[in-house]
Structures are given as C-alpha cells and as structure tokens.
Amino acid sequence: MKARVHVMLKNGVLDPQGEAVRHALGTLGFDGVEGVRQGKVIELDLAETDSAKAHEAVAAMCEKLLANTVIESYSVEVL
Amino acid sequence: MKARVHVMLKNGVLDPQGEAVRHALGTLGFDGVEGVRQGKVIELDLAETDSAKAHEAVAAMCEKLLANTVIESYSVEVL
C-alpha cells in the first residue's frame, strides 16, 4: 500500500525557500507569480494492507519524525 | 489561481534523503516501511485566471527552474 504525505510550513511561518523561488521566477521573466510556498512530499511503500491502519501509522510517523509540528502542518493520503 | 507542482527524483535515481527517512523510521520502531522517496511540493499563487494558460506557464517554470529534468520528474496541478 502506498501513502503520500505533504508537509508544508504553517501559514504565517516565514518561508525563505519559497521567497527565493518567487524572486528567481521574477528574474527569469515569469510575471504574475504572487506567492510561492515550498514544502516536502514523502511517498511511502507500506507492507500494511488495511487503509485505516496505514493512515494511522503514517500520521504517527508524521508526529514523530516527518513533520516539525511546531511550524509545519502535514496531510496524509493513502493511495 | 493556485497551482501545485510535485517534483520527485526519477525512478532509478538514488534518493539518499528517502533512504535516511526509511532508516530513521525503522529505528523508531515503525516496521513495514518498504521504501521511501522524498520530493518537493511547490505551491504557487498566480495572477493568471485562465487555467490552461496557468498550466502552460507553470510547466515552463518547471522546465527552467523548479525541476532538474535530468534526474527529476514533475507534475503540475492547477487548483
């Protein structure tokens, strides 16, 4: 079973990486880019076959390792 | 208009970040994680209001800046 996790900085947390991308896009002539936020996507191959259990396990992984919940939010998608 | 870009390493390209996550999950007691791939997700706020044009512009941004197409593949989603 596959799962996908998105980890993004919470709103209001400064995102220097996103700002750098926005600036670089402007330099390259891409106008009309009003904001950029950059985050991580993590794709997991799981042995688990029950989708509810897989969701629960991946959420626990996020809390413990994949996301810094002080400044980042995550969303789990079981595929 | 918002767009989301996923940038992942192509299959067959070594992903040391993903490997490190897989190993760390094992150390924390999460069994049954068979593989991990880590990529980037980039969320863009665009002034463009036409979804086809927005898609085209974002694909051009990926080719020029957001993805290294030698080793990375990208997918564009206009929201």
PDB file of C-alpha atoms in Angstrom:
ATOM      1  CA  MET A   1       0.000   0.000   0.000  1.00  0.00           C
ATOM      2  CA  LYS A   2       1.286   3.426  -0.875  1.00  0.00           C
ATOM      3  CA  ALA A   3       0.882   6.616   1.106  1.00  0.00           C
ATOM      4  CA  ARG A   4       1.771  10.192   0.330  1.00  0.00           C
ATOM      5  CA  VAL A   5       2.493  12.847   2.931  1.00  0.00           C
ATOM      6  CA  HIS A   6       2.591  16.579   2.297  1.00  0.00           C
ATOM      7  CA  VAL A   7       4.486  18.683   4.807  1.00  0.00           C
ATOM      8  CA  MET A   8       4.126  22.456   4.463  1.00  0.00           C
ATOM      9  CA  LEU A   9       5.169  25.332   6.681  1.00  0.00           C
ATOM     10  CA  LYS A  10       2.161  26.683   8.559  1.00  0.00           C
ATOM     11  CA  ASN A  11       0.643  29.933   7.383  1.00  0.00           C
ATOM     12  CA  GLY A  12       2.442  32.850   8.950  1.00  0.00           C
ATOM     13  CA  VAL A  13       5.748  30.996   9.203  1.00  0.00           C
ATOM     14  CA  LEU A  14       8.363  32.680   7.026  1.00  0.00           C
ATOM     15  CA  ASP A  15       9.321  30.524   4.036  1.00  0.00           C
ATOM     16  CA  PRO A  16      12.702  31.742   2.755  1.00  0.00           C
ATOM     17  CA  GLN A  17      12.958  28.894   0.226  1.00  0.00           C
ATOM     18  CA  GLY A  18       9.613  29.854  -1.298  1.00  0.00           C
ATOM     19  CA  GLU A  19      10.619  33.512  -1.340  1.00  0.00           C
ATOM     20  CA  ALA A  20      13.854  32.634  -3.135  1.00  0.00           C
ATOM     21  CA  VAL A  21      11.895  30.699  -5.763  1.00  0.00           C
ATOM     22  CA  ARG A  22       9.459  33.585  -6.222  1.00  0.00           C
ATOM     23  CA  HIS A  23      12.331  36.006  -6.690  1.00  0.00           C
ATOM     24  CA  ALA A  24      14.127  33.720  -9.127  1.00  0.00           C
ATOM     25  CA  LEU A  25      10.954  33.267 -11.192  1.00  0.00           C
ATOM     26  CA  GLY A  26      10.629  37.059 -11.433  1.00  0.00           C
ATOM     27  CA  THR A  27      14.246  37.329 -12.566  1.00  0.00           C
ATOM     28  CA  LEU A  28      13.566  34.743 -15.288  1.00  0.00           C
ATOM     29  CA  GLY A  29      10.689  36.840 -16.612  1.00  0.00           C
ATOM     30  CA  PHE A  30       7.748  34.924 -15.134  1.00  0.00           C
ATOM     31  CA  ASP A  31       5.431  37.737 -14.091  1.00  0.00           C
ATOM     32  CA  GLY A  32       2.251  37.324 -12.138  1.00  0.00           C
ATOM     33  CA  VAL A  33       3.630  34.963  -9.503  1.00  0.00           C
ATOM     34  CA  GLU A  34       2.192  36.416  -6.317  1.00  0.00           C
ATOM     35  CA  GLY A  35       3.377  33.920  -3.797  1.00  0.00           C
ATOM     36  CA  VAL A  36       5.318  30.688  -3.501  1.00  0.00           C
ATOM     37  CA  ARG A  37       5.404  28.196  -0.637  1.00  0.00           C
ATOM     38  CA  GLN A  38       7.699  25.225  -0.755  1.00  0.00           C
ATOM     39  CA  GLY A  39       7.191  22.034   1.175  1.00  0.00           C
ATOM     40  CA  LYS A  40       8.091  18.367   1.180  1.00  0.00           C
ATOM     41  CA  VAL A  41       6.307  15.390  -0.250  1.00  0.00           C
ATOM     42  CA  ILE A  42       7.158  11.941   1.058  1.00  0.00           C
ATOM     43  CA  GLU A  43       5.971   8.777  -0.657  1.00  0.00           C
ATOM     44  CA  LEU A  44       5.953   5.634   1.441  1.00  0.00           C
ATOM     45  CA  ASP A  45       5.630   1.990   0.410  1.00  0.00           C
ATOM     46  CA  LEU A  46       3.960   0.171   3.273  1.00  0.00           C
ATOM     47  CA  ALA A  47       3.562  -3.535   3.994  1.00  0.00           C
ATOM     48  CA  GLU A  48       0.230  -2.739   5.717  1.00  0.00           C
ATOM     49  CA  THR A  49      -2.807  -3.630   3.613  1.00  0.00           C
ATOM     50  CA  ASP A  50      -5.575  -2.062   5.721  1.00  0.00           C
ATOM     51  CA  SER A  51      -6.044   1.527   4.636  1.00  0.00           C
ATOM     52  CA  ALA A  52      -7.323   2.841   8.004  1.00  0.00           C
ATOM     53  CA  LYS A  53      -4.374   1.268   9.838  1.00  0.00           C
ATOM     54  CA  ALA A  54      -1.963   2.575   7.231  1.00  0.00           C
ATOM     55  CA  HIS A  55      -3.375   6.092   7.651  1.00  0.00           C
ATOM     56  CA  GLU A  56      -2.980   5.869  11.411  1.00  0.00           C
ATOM     57  CA  ALA A  57       0.606   4.572  11.179  1.00  0.00           C
ATOM     58  CA  VAL A  58       1.631   7.297   8.748  1.00  0.00           C
ATOM     59  CA  ALA A  59       0.062  10.004  10.931  1.00  0.00           C
ATOM     60  CA  ALA A  60       2.144   8.665  13.843  1.00  0.00           C
ATOM     61  CA  MET A  61       5.274   8.809  11.644  1.00  0.00           C
ATOM     62  CA  CYS A  62       4.473  12.454  10.856  1.00  0.00           C
ATOM     63  CA  GLU A  63       4.070  13.349  14.518  1.00  0.00           C
ATOM     64  CA  LYS A  64       7.313  11.614  15.483  1.00  0.00           C
ATOM     65  CA  LEU A  65       9.631  12.248  12.564  1.00  0.00           C
ATOM     66  CA  LEU A  66       8.350  13.566   9.257  1.00  0.00           C
ATOM     67  CA  ALA A  67       6.969  16.931  10.328  1.00  0.00           C
ATOM     68  CA  ASN A  68       8.021  19.506  12.884  1.00  0.00           C
ATOM     69  CA  THR A  69       4.521  20.161  14.162  1.00  0.00           C
ATOM     70  CA  VAL A  70       5.545  23.424  15.829  1.00  0.00           C
ATOM     71  CA  ILE A  71       5.969  25.121  12.466  1.00  0.00           C
ATOM     72  CA  GLU A  72       4.758  22.586   9.907  1.00  0.00           C
ATOM     73  CA  SER A  73       1.402  21.055   9.066  1.00  0.00           C
ATOM     74  CA  TYR A  74       1.015  17.726   7.312  1.00  0.00           C
ATOM     75  CA  SER A  75      -1.621  15.855   5.387  1.00  0.00           C
ATOM     76  CA  VAL A  76      -1.710  12.110   4.791  1.00  0.00           C
ATOM     77  CA  GLU A  77      -3.178  10.492   1.720  1.00  0.00           C
ATOM     78  CA  VAL A  78      -3.374   6.711   1.396  1.00  0.00           C
ATOM     79  CA  LEU A  79      -3.317   5.745  -2.279  1.00  0.00           C
TER      80      LEU A  79
ATOM     81  CA  MET B   1      -5.384  30.953  -9.326  1.00  0.00           C
ATOM     82  CA  LYS B   2      -3.364  28.411  -7.392  1.00  0.00           C
ATOM     83  CA  ALA B   3      -1.107  25.714  -8.792  1.00  0.00           C
ATOM     84  CA  ARG B   4       0.731  22.882  -7.140  1.00  0.00           C
ATOM     85  CA  VAL B   5       3.868  21.269  -8.502  1.00  0.00           C
ATOM     86  CA  HIS B   6       5.316  17.951  -7.380  1.00  0.00           C
ATOM     87  CA  VAL B   7       8.963  17.341  -8.128  1.00  0.00           C
ATOM     88  CA  MET B   8      10.264  13.827  -7.495  1.00  0.00           C
ATOM     89  CA  LEU B   9      13.509  12.098  -8.327  1.00  0.00           C
ATOM     90  CA  LYS B  10      13.034   9.803 -11.314  1.00  0.00           C
ATOM     91  CA  ASN B  11      12.814   6.067 -10.711  1.00  0.00           C
ATOM     92  CA  GLY B  12      16.269   4.584 -10.599  1.00  0.00           C
ATOM     93  CA  VAL B  13      17.895   7.747  -9.285  1.00  0.00           C
ATOM     94  CA  LEU B  14      19.325   7.156  -5.815  1.00  0.00           C
ATOM     95  CA  ASP B  15      17.388   9.062  -3.153  1.00  0.00           C
ATOM     96  CA  PRO B  16      19.629   9.342  -0.068  1.00  0.00           C
ATOM     97  CA  GLN B  17      17.134  11.594   1.739  1.00  0.00           C
ATOM     98  CA  GLY B  18      14.391   8.997   1.329  1.00  0.00           C
ATOM     99  CA  GLU B  19      16.759   6.239   2.432  1.00  0.00           C
ATOM    100  CA  ALA B  20      17.661   8.235   5.552  1.00  0.00           C
ATOM    101  CA  VAL B  21      13.964   8.657   6.377  1.00  0.00           C
ATOM    102  CA  ARG B  22      13.326   4.933   5.863  1.00  0.00           C
ATOM    103  CA  HIS B  23      16.200   4.055   8.162  1.00  0.00           C
ATOM    104  CA  ALA B  24      15.091   6.547  10.811  1.00  0.00           C
ATOM    105  CA  LEU B  25      11.538   5.178  10.741  1.00  0.00           C
ATOM    106  CA  GLY B  26      12.923   1.676  11.300  1.00  0.00           C
ATOM    107  CA  THR B  27      14.973   2.933  14.247  1.00  0.00           C
ATOM    108  CA  LEU B  28      11.826   4.484  15.753  1.00  0.00           C
ATOM    109  CA  GLY B  29      10.047   1.143  15.601  1.00  0.00           C
ATOM    110  CA  PHE B  30       7.901   1.670  12.513  1.00  0.00           C
ATOM    111  CA  ASP B  31       8.120  -1.690  10.797  1.00  0.00           C
ATOM    112  CA  GLY B  32       6.765  -2.494   7.400  1.00  0.00           C
ATOM    113  CA  VAL B  33       8.072   0.573   5.623  1.00  0.00           C
ATOM    114  CA  GLU B  34       9.450  -0.892   2.423  1.00  0.00           C
ATOM    115  CA  GLY B  35      10.508   2.222   0.621  1.00  0.00           C
ATOM    116  CA  VAL B  36      10.557   5.988   0.944  1.00  0.00           C
ATOM    117  CA  ARG B  37      11.015   8.623  -1.750  1.00  0.00           C
ATOM    118  CA  GLN B  38      11.209  12.264  -0.830  1.00  0.00           C
ATOM    119  CA  GLY B  39      10.440  15.125  -3.169  1.00  0.00           C
ATOM    120  CA  LYS B  40       9.397  18.738  -3.217  1.00  0.00           C
ATOM    121  CA  VAL B  41       5.999  20.321  -3.432  1.00  0.00           C
ATOM    122  CA  ILE B  42       5.731  23.922  -4.572  1.00  0.00           C
ATOM    123  CA  GLU B  43       2.511  25.909  -4.250  1.00  0.00           C
ATOM    124  CA  LEU B  44       2.191  28.959  -6.463  1.00  0.00           C
ATOM    125  CA  ASP B  45      -0.264  31.856  -6.315  1.00  0.00           C
ATOM    126  CA  LEU B  46      -0.726  33.107  -9.852  1.00  0.00           C
ATOM    127  CA  ALA B  47      -2.319  36.267 -11.206  1.00  0.00           C
ATOM    128  CA  GLU B  48      -3.365  34.287 -14.325  1.00  0.00           C
ATOM    129  CA  THR B  49      -7.063  33.375 -14.354  1.00  0.00           C
ATOM    130  CA  ASP B  50      -7.144  31.032 -17.370  1.00  0.00           C
ATOM    131  CA  SER B  51      -6.415  27.513 -16.200  1.00  0.00           C
ATOM    132  CA  ALA B  52      -4.896  26.274 -19.487  1.00  0.00           C
ATOM    133  CA  LYS B  53      -2.538  29.262 -19.639  1.00  0.00           C
ATOM    134  CA  ALA B  54      -1.652  28.855 -15.972  1.00  0.00           C
ATOM    135  CA  HIS B  55      -0.807  25.184 -16.584  1.00  0.00           C
ATOM    136  CA  GLU B  56       1.412  26.103 -19.513  1.00  0.00           C
ATOM    137  CA  ALA B  57       3.209  28.852 -17.569  1.00  0.00           C
ATOM    138  CA  VAL B  58       3.866  26.577 -14.603  1.00  0.00           C
ATOM    139  CA  ALA B  59       5.186  23.800 -16.872  1.00  0.00           C
ATOM    140  CA  ALA B  60       7.618  26.358 -18.349  1.00  0.00           C
ATOM    141  CA  MET B  61       8.697  27.343 -14.812  1.00  0.00           C
ATOM    142  CA  CYS B  62       9.374  23.676 -14.048  1.00  0.00           C
ATOM    143  CA  GLU B  63      11.482  23.234 -17.181  1.00  0.00           C
ATOM    144  CA  LYS B  64      13.501  26.363 -16.463  1.00  0.00           C
ATOM    145  CA  LEU B  65      13.831  26.461 -12.707  1.00  0.00           C
ATOM    146  CA  LEU B  66      11.758  24.249 -10.466  1.00  0.00           C
ATOM    147  CA  ALA B  67      12.910  20.812 -11.612  1.00  0.00           C
ATOM    148  CA  ASN B  68      16.214  19.410 -12.783  1.00  0.00           C
ATOM    149  CA  THR B  69      14.749  17.396 -15.638  1.00  0.00           C
ATOM    150  CA  VAL B  70      17.861  15.256 -15.990  1.00  0.00           C
ATOM    151  CA  ILE B  71      17.125  13.474 -12.723  1.00  0.00           C
ATOM    152  CA  GLU B  72      13.717  14.774 -11.634  1.00  0.00           C
ATOM    153  CA  SER B  73      10.194  14.464 -12.986  1.00  0.00           C
ATOM    154  CA  TYR B  74       7.455  16.943 -12.218  1.00  0.00           C
ATOM    155  CA  SER B  75       3.687  17.094 -12.329  1.00  0.00           C
ATOM    156  CA  VAL B  76       1.588  20.247 -12.440  1.00  0.00           C
ATOM    157  CA  GLU B  77      -1.853  20.551 -10.928  1.00  0.00           C
ATOM    158  CA  VAL B  78      -3.897  23.733 -11.329  1.00  0.00           C
ATOM    159  CA  LEU B  79      -6.304  24.071  -8.397  1.00  0.00           C
TER     160      LEU B  79
END
